[in-house]
Every structure is written in structure tokens, then in C-alpha cells.
XYZ file of C-alpha atoms in Angstrom:
468
model
C -3.542 -117.566 -26.933
C -7.246 -118.252 -26.643
C -9.398 -118.766 -29.728
C -11.725 -115.996 -28.634
C -8.895 -113.468 -28.988
C -7.491 -114.528 -32.309
C -10.817 -115.421 -33.929
C -13.589 -113.149 -32.650
C -17.048 -114.245 -33.688
C -19.502 -112.183 -35.715
C -23.287 -112.343 -35.491
C -25.564 -112.558 -38.522
C -29.080 -111.565 -37.479
C -31.547 -112.539 -40.210
C -34.921 -110.842 -40.616
C -37.129 -113.630 -41.937
C -34.913 -116.185 -40.215
C -37.147 -119.193 -40.869
C -37.678 -118.564 -44.561
C -36.158 -120.425 -47.485
C -33.268 -118.025 -48.078
C -32.291 -117.863 -44.401
C -32.491 -121.641 -44.017
C -30.278 -122.113 -47.078
C -27.804 -119.546 -45.715
C -27.444 -121.339 -42.364
C -27.329 -124.790 -43.948
C -24.822 -123.735 -46.586
C -22.518 -121.992 -44.127
C -22.416 -125.077 -41.904
C -21.898 -127.438 -44.857
C -19.011 -125.382 -46.253
C -17.397 -125.076 -42.816
C -17.627 -128.851 -42.370
C -16.033 -129.433 -45.774
C -19.147 -131.075 -47.196
C -19.418 -128.702 -50.156
C -17.216 -126.061 -51.818
C -18.156 -122.361 -51.493
C -19.598 -122.141 -55.030
C -21.072 -118.713 -55.739
C -19.242 -116.931 -52.902
C -17.182 -114.111 -54.373
C -15.525 -113.491 -50.992
C -13.944 -116.950 -51.204
C -12.050 -116.070 -54.403
C -8.370 -114.986 -54.389
C -9.316 -111.314 -54.839
C -10.405 -111.202 -51.182
C -7.546 -113.117 -49.639
C -6.122 -110.979 -46.887
C -9.113 -108.608 -46.686
C -9.612 -109.542 -43.042
C -13.123 -110.945 -43.558
C -14.565 -113.061 -40.750
C -14.264 -116.788 -41.396
C -17.465 -118.705 -42.144
C -16.771 -120.806 -39.058
C -16.868 -117.628 -36.939
C -20.399 -116.610 -37.971
C -23.180 -117.060 -35.405
C -26.776 -116.979 -36.642
C -30.000 -115.720 -35.105
C -32.906 -113.579 -36.187
C -36.540 -112.547 -36.119
C -39.527 -114.199 -37.756
C -43.273 -114.418 -37.272
C -43.249 -118.130 -38.193
C -42.713 -120.977 -35.750
C -41.514 -123.688 -38.144
C -38.136 -124.935 -36.809
C -35.159 -124.556 -39.134
C -34.465 -128.337 -39.246
C -38.046 -128.887 -40.417
C -37.784 -126.105 -42.996
C -34.552 -127.663 -44.237
C -36.343 -130.999 -44.669
C -38.962 -129.256 -46.830
C -36.267 -127.608 -48.942
C -34.501 -130.950 -49.349
C -37.718 -132.564 -50.544
C -38.108 -129.717 -53.063
C -34.601 -130.184 -54.436
C -33.276 -126.907 -53.058
C -30.853 -128.566 -50.622
C -28.814 -131.657 -51.588
C -29.864 -134.941 -49.961
C -28.202 -135.599 -46.638
C -26.831 -132.104 -46.027
C -29.595 -130.954 -43.659
C -29.141 -134.105 -41.598
C -25.380 -133.642 -41.481
C -25.692 -130.097 -40.115
C -28.778 -130.662 -37.966
C -26.964 -129.476 -34.835
C -26.030 -126.157 -36.465
C -29.598 -125.657 -37.700
C -30.976 -126.375 -34.228
C -28.497 -123.955 -32.642
C -29.529 -121.171 -35.026
C -33.206 -121.941 -34.470
C -32.789 -121.439 -30.719
C -31.627 -117.888 -31.462
C -34.740 -116.875 -33.432
C -37.079 -114.486 -31.644
C -40.701 -113.572 -32.473
C -40.972 -110.846 -35.091
C -43.795 -108.471 -35.757
C -46.041 -106.759 -35.844
C -48.497 -109.645 -36.047
C -52.302 -109.477 -36.199
C -53.574 -108.311 -32.833
C -50.216 -106.902 -31.755
C -50.963 -103.789 -29.684
C -47.379 -102.594 -29.284
C -46.516 -99.189 -30.701
C -43.820 -98.754 -33.326
C -41.444 -97.394 -30.676
C -42.083 -100.426 -28.470
C -41.483 -102.816 -31.368
C -38.198 -101.125 -32.276
C -37.037 -101.311 -28.662
C -38.014 -104.980 -28.346
C -36.243 -105.929 -31.582
C -33.109 -104.008 -30.583
C -33.084 -105.670 -27.158
C -33.242 -109.089 -28.834
C -30.222 -108.255 -30.992
C -28.222 -106.860 -28.057
C -28.979 -109.904 -25.921
C -27.833 -112.194 -28.749
C -24.553 -110.313 -29.118
C -23.846 -110.230 -25.394
C -24.614 -113.884 -24.705
C -22.351 -115.058 -27.520
C -19.663 -112.439 -26.801
C -19.779 -111.293 -30.412
C -17.388 -108.685 -31.740
C -20.191 -107.183 -33.826
C -23.458 -108.163 -35.511
C -24.783 -107.576 -39.021
C -28.558 -107.413 -39.485
C -29.662 -108.769 -42.894
C -33.234 -108.486 -44.191
C -34.199 -111.564 -46.240
C -37.953 -111.374 -45.558
C -40.737 -111.306 -48.131
C -41.238 -108.239 -50.302
C -43.548 -105.609 -48.818
C -45.847 -103.301 -50.776
C -44.400 -99.826 -51.262
C -45.524 -97.364 -48.554
C -48.760 -95.597 -49.409
C -47.398 -92.154 -48.580
C -46.645 -89.720 -45.756
C -48.438 -90.363 -42.487
C -48.828 -94.098 -43.000
C -47.439 -96.576 -40.462
C -43.804 -97.519 -40.817
C -43.368 -100.789 -42.737
C -42.013 -103.742 -40.776
C -38.753 -103.652 -42.743
C -38.111 -100.110 -41.504
C -38.895 -101.056 -37.904
C -36.232 -103.769 -38.141
C -33.770 -101.356 -39.774
C -34.274 -98.844 -36.968
C -33.797 -101.626 -34.415
C -30.488 -102.545 -36.064
C -29.293 -98.959 -35.734
C -30.519 -98.797 -32.131
C -28.495 -101.920 -31.343
C -25.365 -100.457 -32.975
C -25.363 -102.923 -35.864
C -24.550 -102.568 -39.537
C -27.439 -103.407 -41.857
C -28.063 -105.059 -45.229
C -31.389 -104.996 -47.073
C -31.450 -107.917 -49.501
C -35.102 -107.224 -50.394
C -36.827 -104.465 -52.390
C -38.759 -103.461 -49.245
C -38.340 -99.952 -47.846
C -36.015 -100.758 -44.931
C -33.329 -98.081 -44.565
C -34.676 -96.200 -47.622
C -37.570 -94.823 -45.571
C -36.942 -91.139 -44.784
C -37.195 -91.765 -41.039
C -34.593 -94.526 -41.175
C -32.359 -92.567 -43.550
C -32.064 -89.747 -41.003
C -31.258 -92.173 -38.204
C -28.712 -93.996 -40.364
C -26.832 -90.754 -41.021
C -26.800 -89.923 -37.316
C -25.617 -93.381 -36.305
C -22.420 -93.441 -38.351
C -23.001 -97.141 -39.085
C -22.391 -98.777 -42.480
C -25.308 -100.174 -44.457
C -25.970 -101.720 -47.873
C -28.875 -102.625 -50.153
C -31.221 -103.024 -51.724
C -32.851 -106.000 -53.509
C -30.387 -108.793 -54.218
C -29.420 -109.224 -57.871
C -29.694 -112.989 -58.442
C -31.149 -113.759 -61.870
C -32.958 -111.708 -64.490
C -31.505 -108.388 -63.369
C -28.028 -109.917 -63.153
C -28.294 -110.677 -66.865
C -29.634 -107.190 -67.572
C -26.604 -105.660 -65.835
C -24.412 -107.567 -68.301
C -26.476 -107.241 -71.485
C -27.410 -103.561 -71.077
C -23.769 -102.361 -71.207
C -23.120 -104.739 -74.117
C -25.792 -103.067 -76.259
C -24.594 -99.590 -75.248
C -20.924 -100.352 -75.897
C -21.695 -101.839 -79.313
C -23.854 -98.800 -80.229
C -26.931 -100.986 -80.806
C -30.272 -99.252 -80.342
C -32.587 -101.152 -77.984
C -36.173 -100.448 -78.985
C -38.021 -102.658 -76.507
C -37.159 -104.879 -73.536
C -39.928 -107.002 -72.055
C -39.750 -109.706 -69.440
C -41.769 -112.304 -67.562
C -41.047 -113.970 -64.224
C -42.687 -117.220 -63.162
C -42.080 -118.138 -59.536
C -43.694 -119.819 -56.563
C -42.975 -120.002 -52.848
C -43.590 -117.156 -50.440
C -42.162 -114.555 -52.781
C -44.419 -115.624 -55.614
C -47.441 -115.195 -53.362
C -46.170 -111.854 -52.027
C -45.487 -110.508 -55.516
C -48.994 -111.363 -56.630
C -49.825 -108.093 -54.879
C -49.456 -105.392 -57.566
C -47.957 -102.939 -55.063
C -45.264 -105.428 -54.033
C -44.575 -106.302 -57.676
C -44.169 -102.602 -58.495
C -41.507 -102.281 -55.772
C -39.687 -105.288 -57.212
C -39.835 -104.094 -60.828
C -38.517 -100.629 -59.987
C -35.040 -102.075 -59.463
C -35.161 -104.047 -62.710
C -36.082 -100.901 -64.660
C -33.353 -98.846 -62.986
C -30.665 -101.180 -64.322
C -31.820 -100.615 -67.912
C -32.133 -96.864 -67.462
C -28.644 -96.613 -65.971
C -26.893 -98.873 -68.500
C -28.727 -97.844 -71.677
C -29.209 -94.183 -70.839
C -32.912 -94.498 -71.599
C -35.860 -96.698 -70.682
C -36.962 -98.807 -73.660
C -40.536 -99.860 -74.272
C -41.768 -102.917 -72.424
C -42.602 -104.095 -68.928
C -41.799 -106.948 -66.588
C -44.668 -109.199 -65.537
C -44.470 -111.387 -62.436
C -46.729 -114.430 -62.204
C -47.226 -116.523 -59.086
C -47.065 -120.235 -59.942
C -47.262 -122.095 -56.587
C -46.320 -125.425 -58.176
C -42.818 -124.042 -58.918
C -41.995 -123.714 -55.214
C -38.562 -122.140 -54.753
C -37.716 -122.336 -58.459
C -38.203 -119.563 -60.972
C -38.078 -118.951 -64.704
C -37.246 -115.520 -66.083
C -37.684 -114.760 -69.793
C -36.541 -111.584 -71.571
C -37.425 -110.477 -75.108
C -35.144 -107.705 -76.451
C -35.840 -105.906 -79.721
C -32.924 -103.892 -81.103
C -31.725 -102.220 -84.294
C -28.479 -103.150 -86.010
C -26.554 -101.614 -88.891
C -28.735 -99.755 -91.410
C -31.706 -100.230 -89.117
C -31.846 -104.013 -89.471
C -34.222 -105.220 -86.798
C -33.122 -108.091 -84.592
C -34.234 -109.989 -81.484
C -32.414 -111.468 -78.508
C -34.255 -113.777 -76.116
C -32.914 -115.149 -72.833
C -34.282 -117.756 -70.437
C -33.002 -118.025 -66.862
C -34.137 -121.002 -64.803
C -32.797 -121.243 -61.287
C -33.369 -121.898 -57.621
C -33.771 -118.572 -55.904
C -32.615 -119.594 -52.433
C -29.483 -121.250 -53.795
C -28.729 -118.127 -55.849
C -29.313 -115.768 -52.930
C -27.590 -117.636 -50.077
C -23.947 -117.167 -51.147
C -24.588 -113.465 -51.764
C -26.031 -113.075 -48.260
C -22.931 -114.713 -46.776
C -20.687 -112.439 -48.866
C -22.580 -109.340 -47.766
C -22.556 -110.290 -44.095
C -18.771 -110.802 -44.147
C -18.000 -107.655 -46.149
C -20.312 -105.421 -44.108
C -18.961 -106.749 -40.818
C -15.404 -106.072 -41.956
C -16.357 -102.591 -43.211
C -17.825 -101.855 -39.769
C -14.633 -103.084 -38.104
C -12.518 -100.922 -40.424
C -14.513 -97.817 -39.514
C -16.416 -97.285 -42.767
C -19.698 -95.460 -42.315
C -22.851 -94.706 -44.278
C -23.918 -96.315 -47.561
C -21.494 -98.934 -48.879
C -21.842 -98.110 -52.567
C -19.067 -100.551 -53.500
C -21.464 -103.382 -52.663
C -23.699 -102.344 -55.586
C -22.383 -105.454 -57.359
C -24.928 -107.428 -55.341
C -28.031 -105.247 -55.749
C -30.647 -104.135 -58.262
C -31.159 -100.774 -56.573
C -27.870 -100.039 -54.769
C -27.410 -97.293 -52.211
C -25.016 -94.436 -52.857
C -23.438 -93.469 -56.142
C -21.814 -95.995 -58.457
C -21.880 -97.641 -61.883
C -24.690 -99.896 -63.118
C -22.550 -102.179 -65.297
C -21.765 -105.477 -63.585
C -18.155 -105.387 -64.760
C -17.554 -101.932 -63.305
C -19.376 -102.902 -60.128
C -17.096 -105.906 -59.754
C -14.019 -103.696 -60.071
C -15.427 -101.467 -57.329
C -16.046 -104.494 -55.120
C -12.485 -105.748 -55.581
C -11.251 -102.256 -54.758
C -13.191 -102.392 -51.500
C -11.529 -105.712 -50.714
C -8.132 -104.049 -51.128
C -9.123 -101.156 -48.862
C -10.263 -103.550 -46.163
C -6.862 -105.261 -45.903
C -5.296 -104.674 -42.477
C -1.768 -103.323 -42.173
C 0.601 -106.261 -41.770
C -1.644 -108.625 -43.708
C -2.592 -110.924 -40.796
C -5.993 -109.943 -39.377
C -5.916 -112.617 -36.654
C -2.594 -111.369 -35.331
C -3.822 -107.774 -35.435
C -6.963 -108.639 -33.540
C -4.980 -110.513 -30.921
C -2.599 -107.572 -30.515
C -5.487 -105.129 -30.225
C -7.171 -107.303 -27.592
C -4.206 -106.697 -25.271
C -4.174 -109.662 -22.907
C -5.221 -113.277 -23.243
C -8.636 -113.883 -21.824
C -9.789 -110.336 -22.498
C -13.205 -109.688 -24.023
C -14.216 -106.915 -26.373
C -17.726 -105.616 -26.115
C -19.933 -105.726 -29.235
C -19.389 -102.792 -31.552
C -15.773 -101.995 -30.547
C -13.327 -101.296 -33.341
C -10.557 -103.195 -31.589
C -8.207 -103.312 -34.532
C -8.774 -99.692 -35.487
C -6.732 -98.469 -32.528
C -3.019 -99.304 -32.302
C -3.286 -102.217 -34.736
C -3.132 -99.742 -37.581
C -6.117 -100.443 -39.827
C -5.861 -98.347 -42.935
C -8.269 -95.443 -43.086
C -10.491 -94.864 -46.083
C -8.438 -91.914 -47.412
C -5.137 -93.817 -47.227
C -6.596 -96.880 -48.871
C -8.261 -94.950 -51.672
C -4.861 -93.914 -52.938
C -3.868 -97.580 -53.128
C -7.006 -98.612 -54.938
C -7.106 -95.804 -57.485
C -9.895 -95.640 -60.006
C -11.129 -99.142 -59.261
C -13.386 -98.006 -56.426
C -16.594 -96.109 -56.962
C -18.305 -94.077 -54.286
C -16.812 -92.521 -51.185
C -16.581 -94.364 -47.883
C -16.336 -92.103 -44.882
C -14.157 -93.240 -42.026
C -15.416 -92.525 -38.522
C -13.381 -91.026 -35.724
C -11.710 -92.842 -32.869
C -15.027 -93.670 -31.252
C -18.282 -94.815 -32.792
C -21.279 -92.594 -32.362
C -24.232 -94.251 -30.729
C -27.517 -94.323 -32.681
C -30.033 -91.691 -31.717
C -32.339 -93.303 -29.182
C -34.871 -90.481 -29.102
C -36.813 -91.716 -32.081
C -40.459 -90.848 -31.617
C -42.663 -93.393 -33.302
C -46.320 -93.642 -34.147
C -48.671 -96.132 -32.574
C -50.054 -97.959 -35.580
C -48.035 -100.728 -37.156
C -48.365 -102.815 -40.301
C -49.157 -106.456 -40.060
C -47.067 -109.219 -41.544
C -48.768 -112.262 -43.059
C -48.437 -115.670 -41.456
C -47.704 -118.942 -43.196
C -47.925 -122.616 -42.422
C -44.596 -124.447 -41.941
C -45.110 -126.878 -44.790
C -45.733 -125.597 -48.300
C -49.242 -125.913 -49.659
C -49.519 -127.568 -53.026
C -53.167 -126.879 -53.718
C -52.891 -123.210 -54.594
C -51.657 -119.768 -53.663
C -50.942 -119.132 -49.990
C -50.222 -116.118 -47.844
C -46.570 -115.011 -48.151
C -44.223 -115.850 -45.309
C -42.277 -112.973 -43.837
C -39.121 -115.024 -44.130
C -39.676 -116.485 -47.547
C -38.533 -114.556 -50.584
C -37.308 -115.221 -54.057
């Protein structure tokens, strides 16, 4: 039996593919596959997801879009010098980095780009389709890890770049993950197309540090009946995301997710704000400080302060790998629409679900149970569904859904019980193609450019691929 039958490969198409997060994702995946490092931080590598039929890390193929031209091996050298990547790892996986870099295509729109929005969407979708066909991929997940965009100004304004990429993912028949607070699939135009497509999607804004703590501490205060009077925070960060978030409009989009967590877990929004300061000297590292004022028994006033210091790319990369694997498997299993069970990973999750991290984790584990194939051996099921040795399945086929007996969402829900939040809708025997009659406007936003090497002297323009 050929390897291509028993172990079909899955594409991971990264928007912002030459940024810090994307580079860490590709480097980390290769290092774990080679046995150089353990999969620390990857929830999908824990026993709860054994048998869920997730694609193996060794079966992921990387490509993407970016407006930068800095090669991934060079970016990895910069991250190594900054302490983000361990010494020697980038050199050890240089071949894998170079292979991924060859699959990166020019993004947009860039200054002077005269293409209409419709033309950009078509070009991006063609890039993704070509990638999937050349590598004979079973399916591809598009993941946005680009810099944070300002919130759209209002109706009639050009579609943001993140939404152009989201529409291209749908056009190419791909599932989609928005790891950023940018509009992406949340834009009304994209939301309509997503519903028509019947494709699964997840987002938005990865929960990696300060908000992760808030999702734990908020329920603690509520469950202990402690009245939170004020909750203020400060973020100090550098890199491309620090520069991007120096824009008040971009910072407002970022802070909206942080505030939602408090509102959902506490039942009210306490006094206080979150301030984000760009400190270029910090590079890819960030410090998040929270000051929480609360009342105890008999109105005794107390204070809790937390300090989170971490490397944003190293925090984000394992989550991106988790999301790519889970979303690809959900697509294979026939799940459609917003994957609310993936709210565990996001500040502002799609669909309906709890805000408490503990409850979100239970929902995620429940999804893992629902994704388990009948018979328990996904490789054997895939091989059986493929029919004959040497056969090839076109991208987007649900090979195991027919004959192999993948459990449908309704059957699985009974097995999971109350552990799963949200409702996943299972598609019919055939997948509906995305609507290709999208009529776009001519004007397009422009993404900032960035030099390959980081500038130490002061603030710089944010890179499309670089985010916190």
C-alpha cells in the first residue's frame, strides 16, 4: 500500500507566511517531526486527542501569501538571534524552511496595485488551488497570521485584505482560521459567502497571554462571588504587531476581544481599560500587566496583580498547528460553518459557546471525541475509502465520509453529551462549491511593507506577516 493512500497530506496555507509566527510554525513543525523537540504547548498531542483522526505533523505541507520577500531561512536566523528559536534548530530544518519558502506567493494589495478586489480574490484562490494540486493534497486549511488591521471604517469602504484572503479561501474550497483580530470572515460580505459555501471556519484572535489569564481569573471571581470593581491592563510589545497596534484603530480591534472575555465571564464590564504600547526594543517578546480591584467579605477592598512575560511567536505557533489539524479533520468529517468548539483558542470566538477556559476545554475535548472515525484507525479508513492502490483523491473530497463510515455530527453528539458547546452542522453527501459570482469593488486597501531584518533604532512599519 502506497504512503499516499494511507497518509494523505494536508496543506496549511499561511496568510503572512514570512512573519514571525508563520516562521515559528514551520520551524517548530519540522523540529518536532524530526524528533529535535517535544510538542510542548500542542493540545492536540495530548492523550485526549488520540484516535481523533487528526493529520500527522509530518503530513502537513506549508505555503502561503505575503507581501514581504525575506526568505524563511533568513527570518529564522533573525528569530534565533532574538532568542525566539533555540540555537541550531533553524539550521537543522533549513531544507524544510526552504521548501515552504518556495511555496509562498506574493500577497496584496500592495502600493500601486491596480487589480480590483475581484481580481485579487481570484488570483489568491488560484494560488491556493495550484498549491493543492501540485502537492496532491487531500485538503488545505487557510490560516491568517498576518498583522492586525484597523477596524473597517464603515459601509462602502474597500474590503480589508484579511477579508479578500478569506473570500479566496472559500473560492478555493478551503476551510479557514483567523488567528488575528482582523475582520476576515467576520465581514458581512464574507459571512454570507461562508454560509453559502458549507465550509468550516474558526476564529478569531488567538488567545495566547493576557486574555488567556482573564479567561481563567474571570470565572474564578464570579464563582467565588467576589465583586470586581475595576480591571485595568497594559501591554508592552515590539515587533511588527507592536508597530501595527500603535495605530489606535488597530488597538481598538485588539482590545475588543479582551473586553468580551470579561463581559462574558463576569456578567458585566468593570471599570478600566487596556493600553497597548509599542516598545521596538522588545522585539517578539511582550509583557502584560493586569491590576484587578475587587471587594471581599463585608466590602473589604483587595487587589490582585498579574504579570505575564512571554514570547508571542512561541506562544502562538503550537495553537496554529492545533487549529490547522483540528479544522482539517473537521472538514474531512463533514462539519460546516463556525466551529464554536474551537473557542478555547480565541479571544473573540465564532458561534455560541462558553467564555470560561475550563468549559471551553471541555467543549474542545468533546469535539475530539466527535471527530473519531468509526473503527478507530483513520489510516486504514482512508486507505479503504481510496479504493485501489495508486489512486489519487482530488483536493476537497471527503473520502472517508463515504463507505468508511465517519460518524455524523448528530450521532456523535449523543456520545459526547453535555461536554460539547455549539452545534456543528454536517453537510450532505457532496460538498457545495463556494459561490463564485461574488461581485467586488475596485478599490483595495494597502498593506504596509517591512524590511527583512528588524530595525533597532525605532518604530517601523508593521509587516503583514508579523503579529504578536
